[in-house]
XYZ file of C-alpha atoms in Angstrom:
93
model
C 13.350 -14.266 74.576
C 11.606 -14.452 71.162
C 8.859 -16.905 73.054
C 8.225 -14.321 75.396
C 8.254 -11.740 72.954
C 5.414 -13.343 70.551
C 3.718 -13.897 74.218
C 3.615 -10.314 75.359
C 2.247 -9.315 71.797
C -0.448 -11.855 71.935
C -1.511 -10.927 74.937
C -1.685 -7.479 73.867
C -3.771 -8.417 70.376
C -5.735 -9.786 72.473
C -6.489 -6.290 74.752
C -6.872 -5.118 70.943
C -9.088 -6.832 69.884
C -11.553 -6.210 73.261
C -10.880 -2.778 72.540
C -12.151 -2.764 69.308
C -15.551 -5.207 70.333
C -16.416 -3.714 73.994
C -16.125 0.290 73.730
C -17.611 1.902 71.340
C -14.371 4.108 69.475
C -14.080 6.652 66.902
C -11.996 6.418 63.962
C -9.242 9.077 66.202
C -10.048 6.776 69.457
C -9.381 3.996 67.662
C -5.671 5.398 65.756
C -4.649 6.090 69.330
C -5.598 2.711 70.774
C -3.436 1.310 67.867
C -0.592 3.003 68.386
C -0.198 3.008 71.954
C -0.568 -1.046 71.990
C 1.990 -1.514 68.772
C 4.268 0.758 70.583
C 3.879 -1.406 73.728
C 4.914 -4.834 70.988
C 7.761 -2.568 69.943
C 8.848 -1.663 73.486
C 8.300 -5.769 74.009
C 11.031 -6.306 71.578
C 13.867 -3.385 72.814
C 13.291 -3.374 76.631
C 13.934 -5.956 79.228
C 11.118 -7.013 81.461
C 11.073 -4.886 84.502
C 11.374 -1.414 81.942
C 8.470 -3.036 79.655
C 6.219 -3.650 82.746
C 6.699 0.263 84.072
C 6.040 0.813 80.322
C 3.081 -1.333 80.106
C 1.664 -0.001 83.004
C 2.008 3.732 81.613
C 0.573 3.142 78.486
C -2.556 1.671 80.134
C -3.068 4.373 82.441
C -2.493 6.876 79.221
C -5.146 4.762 77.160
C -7.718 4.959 79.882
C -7.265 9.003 79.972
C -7.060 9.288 76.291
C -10.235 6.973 75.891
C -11.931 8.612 78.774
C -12.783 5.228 80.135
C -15.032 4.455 83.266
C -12.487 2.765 86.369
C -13.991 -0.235 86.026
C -13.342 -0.172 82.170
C -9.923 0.602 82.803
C -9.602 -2.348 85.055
C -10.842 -4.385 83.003
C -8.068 -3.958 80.434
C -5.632 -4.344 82.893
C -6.466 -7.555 84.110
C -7.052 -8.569 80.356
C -3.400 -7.785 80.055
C -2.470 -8.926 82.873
C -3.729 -12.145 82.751
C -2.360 -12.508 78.815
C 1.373 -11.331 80.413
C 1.493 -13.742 83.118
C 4.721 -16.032 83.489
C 6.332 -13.248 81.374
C 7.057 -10.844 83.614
C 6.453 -10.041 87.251
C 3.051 -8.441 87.768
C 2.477 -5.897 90.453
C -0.476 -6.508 92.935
């Protein structure tokens, strides 16, 4: 729905936004970060739920790599997410 839709985005300004405050990104870091999370508000807006999660939960794990980010850095944006997503969609454990 559009309500969910502005939801999932929000949530995933909000991972943007602790992106751009907690690691420390270069201009390219950054650009990459951008574009995977507005292609994750796109996806949000062409893809039902269960596709968007598997999609969500790609894009993550390909953020982590491309940011070279510690686990526990990498979990941290996850649960971020997570906990922005929740009542949206069904989360895996």
């Amino acid at each position: 729905t559009t309500g969910e839709v502005r939801q999932l985005s929000e949530g995933i300004n909000k991972l943007r936004a602790y992106i751009e405050t907690e690691f420390d990104l270069n201009e390219s870091q950054q650009q990459i970060a951008d574009e995977k999370l507005d292609y994750l508000i796109d996806a949000a807006q062409r893809q039902g739920k269960k596709d968007w999660l598997h999609t969500a939960i790609g894009a993550i794990l390909s953020l982590s790599v491309s940011l070279a980010l510690a686990p526990d850095q990498a979990a941290r944006m996850w649960g971020l997410l997570k906990a922005s997503i929740r009542g949206v969609v069904q989360l895996l454990h």
